[in-house]
Short mmCIF file of C-alpha atoms and ligand atoms in Angstrom, two decimals:
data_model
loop_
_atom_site.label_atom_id
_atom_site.label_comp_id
_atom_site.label_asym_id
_atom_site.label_seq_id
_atom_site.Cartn_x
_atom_site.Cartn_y
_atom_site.Cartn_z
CA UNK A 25 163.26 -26.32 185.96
CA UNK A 26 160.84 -28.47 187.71
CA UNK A 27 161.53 -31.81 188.28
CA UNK A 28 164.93 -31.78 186.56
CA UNK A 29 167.55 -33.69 187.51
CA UNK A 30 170.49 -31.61 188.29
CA UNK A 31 173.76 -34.15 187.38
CA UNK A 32 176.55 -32.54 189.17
CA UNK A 33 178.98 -34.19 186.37
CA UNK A 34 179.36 -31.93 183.48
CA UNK A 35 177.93 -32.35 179.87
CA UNK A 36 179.45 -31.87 176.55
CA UNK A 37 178.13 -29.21 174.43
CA UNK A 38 178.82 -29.02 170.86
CA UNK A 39 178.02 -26.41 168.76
CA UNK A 40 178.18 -26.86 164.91
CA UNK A 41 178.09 -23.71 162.53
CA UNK A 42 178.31 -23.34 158.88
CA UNK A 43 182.62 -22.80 159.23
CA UNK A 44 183.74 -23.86 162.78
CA UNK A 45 182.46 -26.32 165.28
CA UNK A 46 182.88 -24.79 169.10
CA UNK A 47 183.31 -27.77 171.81
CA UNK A 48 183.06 -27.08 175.79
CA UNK A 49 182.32 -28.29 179.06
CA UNK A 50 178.98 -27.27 180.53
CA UNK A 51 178.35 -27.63 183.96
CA UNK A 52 174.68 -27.46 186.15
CA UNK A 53 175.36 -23.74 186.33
CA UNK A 54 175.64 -23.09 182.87
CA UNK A 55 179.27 -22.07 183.41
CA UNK A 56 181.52 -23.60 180.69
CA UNK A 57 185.26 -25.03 181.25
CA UNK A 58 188.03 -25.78 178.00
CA UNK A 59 185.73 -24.35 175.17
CA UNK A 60 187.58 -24.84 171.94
CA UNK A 61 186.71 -23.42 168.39
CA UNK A 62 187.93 -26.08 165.42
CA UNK A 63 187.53 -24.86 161.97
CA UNK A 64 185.22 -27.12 160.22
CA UNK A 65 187.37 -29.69 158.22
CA UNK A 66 184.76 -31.21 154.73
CA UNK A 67 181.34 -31.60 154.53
CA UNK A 68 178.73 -34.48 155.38
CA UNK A 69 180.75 -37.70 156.87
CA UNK A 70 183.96 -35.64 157.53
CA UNK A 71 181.88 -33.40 159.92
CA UNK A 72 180.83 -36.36 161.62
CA UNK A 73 184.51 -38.02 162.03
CA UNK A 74 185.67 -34.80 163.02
CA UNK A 75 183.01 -34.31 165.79
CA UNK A 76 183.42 -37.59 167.12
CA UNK A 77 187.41 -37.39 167.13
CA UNK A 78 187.20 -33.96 169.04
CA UNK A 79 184.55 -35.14 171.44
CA UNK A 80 186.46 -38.53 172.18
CA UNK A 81 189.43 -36.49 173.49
CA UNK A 82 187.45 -34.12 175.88
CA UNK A 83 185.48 -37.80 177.21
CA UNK A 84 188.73 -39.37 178.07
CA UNK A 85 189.68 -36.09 180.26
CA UNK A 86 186.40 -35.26 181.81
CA UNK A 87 183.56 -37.08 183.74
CA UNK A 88 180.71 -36.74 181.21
CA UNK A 89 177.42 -38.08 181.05
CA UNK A 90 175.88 -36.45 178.59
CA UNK A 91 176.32 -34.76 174.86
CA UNK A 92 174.54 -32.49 173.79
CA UNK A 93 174.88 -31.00 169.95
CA UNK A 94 173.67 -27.64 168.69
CA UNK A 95 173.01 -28.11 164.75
CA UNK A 96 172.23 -25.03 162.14
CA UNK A 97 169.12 -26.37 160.62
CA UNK A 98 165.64 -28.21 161.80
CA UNK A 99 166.35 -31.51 163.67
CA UNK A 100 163.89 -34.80 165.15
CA UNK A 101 165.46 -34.61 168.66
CA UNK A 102 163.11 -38.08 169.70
CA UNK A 103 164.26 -39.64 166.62
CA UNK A 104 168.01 -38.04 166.68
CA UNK A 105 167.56 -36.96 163.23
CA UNK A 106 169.18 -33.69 161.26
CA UNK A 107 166.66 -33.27 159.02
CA UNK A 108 168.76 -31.06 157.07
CA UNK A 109 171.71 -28.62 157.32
CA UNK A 110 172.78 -28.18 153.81
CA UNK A 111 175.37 -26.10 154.72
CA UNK A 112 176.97 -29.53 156.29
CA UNK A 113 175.58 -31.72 153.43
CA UNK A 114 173.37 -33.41 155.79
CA UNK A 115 169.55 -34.47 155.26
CA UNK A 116 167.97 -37.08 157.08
CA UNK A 117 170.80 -38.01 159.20
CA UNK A 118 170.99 -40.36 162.32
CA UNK A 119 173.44 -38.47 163.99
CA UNK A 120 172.64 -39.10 167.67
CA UNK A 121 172.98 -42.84 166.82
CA UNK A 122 175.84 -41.87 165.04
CA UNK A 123 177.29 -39.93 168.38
CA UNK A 124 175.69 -42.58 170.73
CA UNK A 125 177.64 -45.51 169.46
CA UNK A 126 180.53 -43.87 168.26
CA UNK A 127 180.85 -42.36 172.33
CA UNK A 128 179.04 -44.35 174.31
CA UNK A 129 177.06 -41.75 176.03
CA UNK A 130 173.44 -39.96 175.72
CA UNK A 131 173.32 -37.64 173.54
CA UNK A 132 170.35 -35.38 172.18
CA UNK A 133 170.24 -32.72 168.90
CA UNK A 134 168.96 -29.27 169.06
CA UNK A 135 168.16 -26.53 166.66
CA UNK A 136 171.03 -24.72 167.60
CA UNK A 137 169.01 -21.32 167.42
CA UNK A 138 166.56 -23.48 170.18
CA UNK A 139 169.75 -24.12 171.92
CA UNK A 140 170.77 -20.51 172.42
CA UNK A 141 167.41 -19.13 173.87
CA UNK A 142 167.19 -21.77 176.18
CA UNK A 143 170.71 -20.97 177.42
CA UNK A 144 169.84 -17.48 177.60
CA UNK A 145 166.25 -18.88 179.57
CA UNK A 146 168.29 -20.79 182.11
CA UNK A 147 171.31 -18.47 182.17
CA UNK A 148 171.32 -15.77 180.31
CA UNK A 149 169.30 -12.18 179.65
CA UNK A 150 166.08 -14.10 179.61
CA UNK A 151 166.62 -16.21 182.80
CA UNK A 152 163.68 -17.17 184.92
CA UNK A 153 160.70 -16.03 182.26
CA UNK A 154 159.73 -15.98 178.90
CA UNK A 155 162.37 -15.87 176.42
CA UNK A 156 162.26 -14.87 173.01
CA UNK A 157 165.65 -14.62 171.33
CA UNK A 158 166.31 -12.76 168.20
CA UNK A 159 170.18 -13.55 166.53
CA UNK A 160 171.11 -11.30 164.38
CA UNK A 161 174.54 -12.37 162.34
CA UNK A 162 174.87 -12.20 158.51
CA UNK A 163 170.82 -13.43 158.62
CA UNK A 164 168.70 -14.43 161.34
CA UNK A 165 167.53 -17.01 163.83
CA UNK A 166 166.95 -17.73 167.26
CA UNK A 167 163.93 -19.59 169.23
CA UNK A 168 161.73 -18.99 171.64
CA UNK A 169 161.26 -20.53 175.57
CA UNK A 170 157.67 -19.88 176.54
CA UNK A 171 156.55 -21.23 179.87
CA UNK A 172 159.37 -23.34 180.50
CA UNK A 173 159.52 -25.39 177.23
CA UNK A 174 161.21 -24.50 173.83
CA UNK A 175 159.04 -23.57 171.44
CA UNK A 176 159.79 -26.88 168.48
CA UNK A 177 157.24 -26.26 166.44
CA UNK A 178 156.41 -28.62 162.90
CA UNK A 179 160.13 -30.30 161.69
CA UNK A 180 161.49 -28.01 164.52
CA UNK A 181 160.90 -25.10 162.39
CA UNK A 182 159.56 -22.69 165.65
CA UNK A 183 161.63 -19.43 165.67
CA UNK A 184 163.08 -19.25 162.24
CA UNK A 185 161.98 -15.62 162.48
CA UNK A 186 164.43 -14.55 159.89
CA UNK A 187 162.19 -16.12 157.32
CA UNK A 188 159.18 -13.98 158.25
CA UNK A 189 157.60 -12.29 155.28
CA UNK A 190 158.19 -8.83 155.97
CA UNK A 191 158.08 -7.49 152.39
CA UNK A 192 155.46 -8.66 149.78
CA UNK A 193 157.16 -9.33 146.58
CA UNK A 194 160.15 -7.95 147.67
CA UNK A 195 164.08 -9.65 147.81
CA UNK A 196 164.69 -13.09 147.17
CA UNK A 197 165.59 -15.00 149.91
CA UNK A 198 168.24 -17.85 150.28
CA UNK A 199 164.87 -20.02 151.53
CA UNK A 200 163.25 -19.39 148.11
CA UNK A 201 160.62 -17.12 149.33
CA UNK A 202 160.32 -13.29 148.48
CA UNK A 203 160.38 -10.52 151.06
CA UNK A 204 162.03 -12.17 154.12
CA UNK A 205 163.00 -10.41 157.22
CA UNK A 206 166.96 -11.34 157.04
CA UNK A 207 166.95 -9.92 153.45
CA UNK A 208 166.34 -6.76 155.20
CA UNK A 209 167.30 -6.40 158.96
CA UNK A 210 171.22 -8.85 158.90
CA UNK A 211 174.47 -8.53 158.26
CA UNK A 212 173.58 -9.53 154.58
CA UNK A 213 170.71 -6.35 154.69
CA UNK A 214 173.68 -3.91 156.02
CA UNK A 215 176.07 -4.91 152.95
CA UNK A 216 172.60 -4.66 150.50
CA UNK A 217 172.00 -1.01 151.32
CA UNK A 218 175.16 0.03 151.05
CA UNK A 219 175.93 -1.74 147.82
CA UNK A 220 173.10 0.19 146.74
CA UNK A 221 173.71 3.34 148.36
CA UNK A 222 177.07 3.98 147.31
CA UNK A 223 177.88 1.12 145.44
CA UNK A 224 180.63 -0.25 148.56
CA UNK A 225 182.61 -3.34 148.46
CA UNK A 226 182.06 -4.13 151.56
CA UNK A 227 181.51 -7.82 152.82
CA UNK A 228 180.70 -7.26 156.33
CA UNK A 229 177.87 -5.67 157.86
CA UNK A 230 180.15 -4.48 160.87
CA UNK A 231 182.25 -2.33 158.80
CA UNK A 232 178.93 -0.49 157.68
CA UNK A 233 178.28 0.08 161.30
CA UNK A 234 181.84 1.18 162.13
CA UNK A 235 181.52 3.87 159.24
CA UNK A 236 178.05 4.76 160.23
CA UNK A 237 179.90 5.71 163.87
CA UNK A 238 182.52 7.65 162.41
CA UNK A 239 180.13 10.28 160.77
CA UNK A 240 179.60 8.78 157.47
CA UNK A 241 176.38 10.08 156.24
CA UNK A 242 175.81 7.62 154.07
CA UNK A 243 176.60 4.79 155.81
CA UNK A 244 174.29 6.34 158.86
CA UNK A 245 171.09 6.03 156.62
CA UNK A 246 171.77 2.04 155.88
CA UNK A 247 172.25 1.74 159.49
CA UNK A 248 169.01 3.50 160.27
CA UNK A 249 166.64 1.83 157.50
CA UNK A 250 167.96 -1.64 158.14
CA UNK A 251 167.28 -1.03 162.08
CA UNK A 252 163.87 0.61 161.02
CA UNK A 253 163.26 -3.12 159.54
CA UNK A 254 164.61 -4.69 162.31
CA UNK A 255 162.45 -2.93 164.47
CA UNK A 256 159.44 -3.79 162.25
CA UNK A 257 159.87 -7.28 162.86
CA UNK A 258 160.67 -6.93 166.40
CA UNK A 259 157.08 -5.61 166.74
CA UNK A 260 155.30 -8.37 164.50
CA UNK A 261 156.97 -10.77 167.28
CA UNK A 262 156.30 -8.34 170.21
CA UNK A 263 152.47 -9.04 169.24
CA UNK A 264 152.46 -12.73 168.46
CA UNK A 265 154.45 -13.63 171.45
CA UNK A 266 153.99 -10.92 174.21
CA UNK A 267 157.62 -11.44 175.97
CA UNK A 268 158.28 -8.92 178.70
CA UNK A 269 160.74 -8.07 176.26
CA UNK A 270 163.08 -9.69 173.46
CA UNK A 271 166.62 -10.77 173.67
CA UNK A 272 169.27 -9.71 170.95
CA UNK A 273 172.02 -12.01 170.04
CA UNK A 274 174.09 -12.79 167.30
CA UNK A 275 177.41 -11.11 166.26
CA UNK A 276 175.52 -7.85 165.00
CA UNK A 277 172.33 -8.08 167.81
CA UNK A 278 174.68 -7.84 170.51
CA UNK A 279 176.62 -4.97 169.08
CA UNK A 280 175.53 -1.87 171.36
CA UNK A 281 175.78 0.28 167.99
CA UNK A 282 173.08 -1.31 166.40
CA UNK A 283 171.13 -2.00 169.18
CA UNK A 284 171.33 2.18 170.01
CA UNK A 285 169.39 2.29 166.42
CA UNK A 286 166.87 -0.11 167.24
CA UNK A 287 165.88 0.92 170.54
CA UNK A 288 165.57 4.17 168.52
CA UNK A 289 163.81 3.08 165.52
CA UNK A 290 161.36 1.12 168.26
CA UNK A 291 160.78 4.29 169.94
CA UNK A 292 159.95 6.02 166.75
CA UNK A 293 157.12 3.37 166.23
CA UNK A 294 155.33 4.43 168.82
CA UNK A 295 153.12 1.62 170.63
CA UNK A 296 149.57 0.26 170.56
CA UNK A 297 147.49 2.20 173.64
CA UNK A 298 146.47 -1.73 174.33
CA UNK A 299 149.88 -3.87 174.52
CA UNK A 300 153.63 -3.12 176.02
CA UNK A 301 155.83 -1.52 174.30
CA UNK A 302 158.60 -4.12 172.82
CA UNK A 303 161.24 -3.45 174.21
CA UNK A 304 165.35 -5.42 174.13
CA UNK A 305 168.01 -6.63 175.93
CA UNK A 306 171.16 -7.86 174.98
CA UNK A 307 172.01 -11.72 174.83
CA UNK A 308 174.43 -12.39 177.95
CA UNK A 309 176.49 -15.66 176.78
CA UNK A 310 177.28 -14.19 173.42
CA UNK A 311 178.91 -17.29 170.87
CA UNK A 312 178.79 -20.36 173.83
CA UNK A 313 174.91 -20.15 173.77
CA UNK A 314 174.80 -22.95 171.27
CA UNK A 315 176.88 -25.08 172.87
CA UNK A 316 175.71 -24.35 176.55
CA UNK A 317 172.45 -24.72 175.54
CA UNK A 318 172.90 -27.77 173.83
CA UNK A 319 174.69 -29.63 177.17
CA UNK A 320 171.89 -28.19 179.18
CA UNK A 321 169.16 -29.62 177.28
CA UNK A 322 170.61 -32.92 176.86
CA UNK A 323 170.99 -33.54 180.43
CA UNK A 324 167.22 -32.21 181.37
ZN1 ZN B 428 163.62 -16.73 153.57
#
């Protein structure tokens, strides 16, 4: 990146998800040094303790300069503000103040979705051009780099594809809107389908996939009509955007067995005789994108 300043001391990254909060050492390279997943202990001030506890013993160990944190909702990164991440009980809070104080060094919020396409930008499947990252996990998010800058957008609300209204009138969606892409193309979508289909008790969209791969017939045609909507959306953001092509991440979006369905179900769209066909690649740093994102941004 031009005119970046390339510490050689290493940065903190923190990522913070609805159930576990990941921790590790991020260096210029992107590579990442004692990463540690801590199940996430309370909600809205206990997050915050617990954070600053973790991150106090990896300071006393390592040279680090900066901290950067990867949050699950929209964030002010030039006022250090979480707008909100309900799933963490927190609106409107001053956590890189918070951090700053509590740690004594820089720190700087991202969307954590931002976070993981800029990793995947500087690092990843996307590195050295346009990147527009699609995670896939039980809904969806992910960002977009687009000549060298994330894409923030109002409230930091750029790249919350999952909320893309795919489907007039159609499923409510954890937002409050009708018809959103996640409803139909997640984890959540798989499990929908085959609750419908043949009335499963399934909770996770990977076991749908598994029994799709083992020749259940039923399972198969969830697997292809929730890949036909992925694919769907794919395209809406192949023609908004125009990325040479789009990354996959999340839990499910990296799983080749999906992906074989999409690249599939994108074929079977055919293209417009005027643009590139989308096309996708798999998401290289798979579950430290947040967090090596986050470190990388904060000391930019
Ligand atoms: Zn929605």
């Amino acid at each position: 990146m031009e005119g970046r300043r390339m510490a050689a001391t290493l940065a903190l990254g923190i990522d913070v998800g609805g159930t576990r909060i990941a921790f590790g050492l991020v260096g210029p390279d992107g590579s990442t040094r004692a990463v540690e997943v801590h199940a996430l202990i309370g909600r809205g001030d206990a997050v915050v303790d617990q954070l600053v506890a973790v991150a106090r013993t990896r300071l006393a160990l390592h040279d680090v300069t900066h901290v950067g944190v990867a949050v699950p909702g929209p964030v002010d990164a030039t006022a250090g503000l979480v707008l909100s991440a309900l799933t963490l009980g927190w609106r409107e809070l001053p956590l890189a103040d918070r951090l700053r104080t509590a740690l004594g060094r820089d720190v700087l919020l991202s969307n954590d979705g931002h976070a993981a396409a800029w990793a995947e930008h500087r690092f990843g499947a996307g590195r050295g051009r346009d990147t527009v990252l699609v995670s896939v996990g039980t809904g969806i998010g992910g960002g977009a780099v687009l000549a060298g800058r994330v894409v923030e957008g109002h409230r930091a609300l750029g790249g919350g594809w999952g909320h893309l209204p795919l489907v007039a009138g159609g499923r409510a969606c954890t937002c409050g809107a009708a018809g959103c892409w996640e409803q139909y193309a997640s984890g959540t979508a798989l499990i929908t389908e085959a609750r419908r289909s043949w009335n499963a008790r399934t909770t996770c969209g990977e076991q749908v996939l598994a029994a799709a791969e083992n020749g259940d017939r039923r399972a198969a045609e969830v697997v292809t009509t929730v890949s036909g909507h992925l694919a769907h959306g794919l395209t809406i953001l192949g023609a908004c955007l125009g990325p040479h092509e789009i990354v996959l991440g999340g839990e499910l979006g990296c799983d080749p067995r999906l992906a074989r369905h999409v690249r599939h179900a994108l074929a079977d769209r055919g293209t417009h005789p005027t643009r590139t066909a989308v096309t996708t690649t798999p998401a290289e740093l798979g579950t430290r994108a947040g967090l090596v994102g986050a470190a990388d941004l904060a000391r930019a």
